[in-house]
Amino acid sequence: MDLLRDLLDKQVLDRKQVKIGKVDGLVAELRQGKPPRVVAVELGSITLARRLGSRPGRLMAWLAARFGGERHAEPHRIAWNKVRNIGVDVEVDVDVRRTGIFDWQDWLRDRVIGRIPGA
Amino acid sequence: MDTVNLEHLAGRRVLSLRGKSVGHIEEIRAEQDGDDMVVTEFHVGIFAAFERLSALALGTAVLDFFHLRHRDCLYRIPWDKIDISDPVRPRLRCTLEQLSQMKGGFESKRGAKSSKGLGIARWSTVLRFALAVFLCAAAVCAVLWYMTAARPPFGEQDRQFEGPGNVAHGKLVFAAGDCASCHATPGQPDRLRLGGGMAIASPFGTFRPPNISPDAVDGIGGWTVTDLANALIGGVSPKRDHYYPAFPYTSFTSIKPDDVKDLYAYLKTLPKVSGRVPPPDPALLFSIRRSVGIWKLLFFRQRSTAARFDGDPLHDRGAYLVETISHCAECHSTRNAFGAIKPGTRFAGGIDPQGTGFVPNITQDRLRGWTENDIARMLKTGETPNHGRVGSSMSDVVTNTAMLPDSDRQAIARYIKGLPPIATPRP
């Protein structure tokens, strides 16, 4: 498998086929005398910002922690053993409701969109 | 547990042990190892961006076109030969000599996919050809667009049109130019009400001379003398459009600036007529005004004249009147498929521009028996030497030439009498 071509930036679906984001990062474990092992995929704006450079990454992490609390100071990470299928999309055995991935969307829905008459 | 974010490696420059760049990481290959996914090798080359964007075929074809691609810089490097502990600065763990042996792997992969390689080469050729055709077409279009633009020959500040014109002389220019025959409002007797609108049918569509009365809204009341000069000499409207050559600027183009000034002054004295004529209804090919620019490139030479001068003042005055102001050749000649006068048939008559009649030959091939006085008398009275009368549109022309002084009619006669004989083209 070509990790950059076949995995990076692919759409991620949870176990209920809900689109939860894209594969923004791939985490590999470096092992002495053994090839690096992919241990997780990362999603979220912090990972994306880190791809632009360390400074944008730090700024995004600070913003996320400032507005969302320390819980959001790190990227969302899904362990590799939760990855079920890699095709057009990447399916993971995770329930997005049990993660903090949609916290921002929930906040936006409850505090802003839901208060617009007719929305 | 030491971890590294692999996405940070994408496109990173790989340095050798001596700090020399050997290329960029294009791809990271991984394989299943039991339940694990482990990195096995890194693809290092100079086309990382193409590989990353899944645009290798297109990108390399473009590079091939510009001879920028060097395929000797692609390596498949095993995982243990690159130190990725700092993903921002990956470094080789082997020497360049060892690295050169890693080149073959990628080449052999390409060799295994030779048909794909051939496909890329073929596409490269096709793309190169298509790009060349596109660039040539774009260049031709750009040049043509530039060359066919309507450029007025005179600017607003042109000094040769300064000062008031001579109204009395302008009236003579108006008569000699036969303006009223086309621009007078049809269906009423006053030839000085220049509301235009008479339909002129031609093989190239139907044209209607515009309102040239001094009405500021519908006529040329808002024009300056320079606008009139640009129309007569350049065939360009104040809105910077080409005029269709149904307007005989091909002859007027050699008009003297003073005559333009006088004509302008005279036109200003005529009654205002409101009402705008319907737009021209040209054939499909000429419905785009810009196409007239191409026609002009082929058949129009600004400020040129076909007049032949011999130093005799009467003859030369006649040459100016016949070839420029009175634009006799516009009717008394045969036209080619594009509506331009065939030079070899000038004044030799032929099918009229509307395609419905036959205009007589006025060279010595037909007027050998006419004297200068016969011609001058015909221009004053409409009577021919054989006791006939001119008819059709020539009767309108005579209405105007009758207003010219005798000297001008004699001058026209002198020049016409001097035209070399040309056989009448067969209809």
Short mmCIF file of C-alpha atoms in Angstrom, two decimals, chain A residues 1-6 8-9 24-31 33-39 42 47 50-51 77 80 86, chain B residues 1-8 10 25-33 35-39 43 51-52 54 79 84-85:
data_model
loop_
_atom_site.label_atom_id
_atom_site.label_comp_id
_atom_site.label_asym_id
_atom_site.label_seq_id
_atom_site.Cartn_x
_atom_site.Cartn_y
_atom_site.Cartn_z
CA MET A 1 0.00 0.00 0.00
CA ASP A 2 1.20 3.50 -0.83
CA LEU A 3 0.39 5.36 2.35
CA LEU A 4 0.40 8.85 0.93
CA ARG A 5 -1.60 8.01 -2.18
CA ASP A 6 -3.96 5.37 -0.83
CA LEU A 8 -3.74 10.15 3.40
CA ASP A 9 -6.64 12.61 2.93
CA ASP A 24 -5.09 14.16 8.07
CA GLY A 25 -2.16 12.35 9.56
CA LEU A 26 -0.52 8.95 9.99
CA VAL A 27 1.33 8.08 13.14
CA ALA A 28 4.10 5.48 13.01
CA GLU A 29 5.99 3.96 15.87
CA LEU A 30 9.75 3.81 15.48
CA ARG A 31 11.14 0.52 16.70
CA GLY A 33 15.81 -2.81 14.43
CA LYS A 34 12.32 -3.18 13.09
CA PRO A 35 10.42 -1.30 10.41
CA PRO A 36 8.23 1.60 11.55
CA ARG A 37 4.74 0.46 12.40
CA VAL A 38 1.64 2.48 11.65
CA VAL A 39 -0.18 2.83 14.95
CA GLU A 42 -5.14 11.41 13.04
CA THR A 47 -3.01 17.86 12.39
CA ARG A 50 0.90 20.96 11.61
CA ARG A 51 1.30 19.96 7.98
CA ARG A 77 -6.36 9.92 17.04
CA TRP A 80 -4.76 1.46 13.60
CA ILE A 86 -9.45 0.95 3.15
CA MET B 1 7.21 4.85 22.45
CA ASP B 2 8.83 7.02 19.79
CA THR B 3 6.37 8.02 17.14
CA VAL B 4 6.57 10.09 14.01
CA ASN B 5 3.92 11.65 11.83
CA LEU B 6 4.45 10.15 8.38
CA GLU B 7 2.53 12.89 6.57
CA HIS B 8 5.29 15.30 7.49
CA ALA B 10 5.71 13.90 2.14
CA ILE B 25 10.11 11.65 -0.63
CA GLU B 26 7.39 10.88 -3.15
CA GLU B 27 5.73 7.95 -1.48
CA ILE B 28 5.87 5.72 1.57
CA ARG B 29 5.26 2.07 0.85
CA ALA B 30 3.79 -0.11 3.63
CA GLU B 31 2.85 -3.77 3.86
CA GLN B 32 0.75 -5.87 6.13
CA ASP B 33 2.78 -7.80 8.67
CA ASP B 35 -1.95 -7.46 12.36
CA ASP B 36 0.46 -4.62 11.81
CA MET B 37 1.00 -2.27 8.90
CA VAL B 38 4.72 -1.63 8.61
CA VAL B 39 6.66 0.78 6.47
CA HIS B 43 10.25 6.39 -2.89
CA GLU B 51 3.09 11.52 -7.33
CA ARG B 52 1.32 13.11 -4.40
CA SER B 54 -1.84 11.48 -8.64
CA TRP B 79 13.05 1.63 5.50
CA ILE B 84 13.08 9.48 9.86
CA SER B 85 13.33 10.19 13.54
#
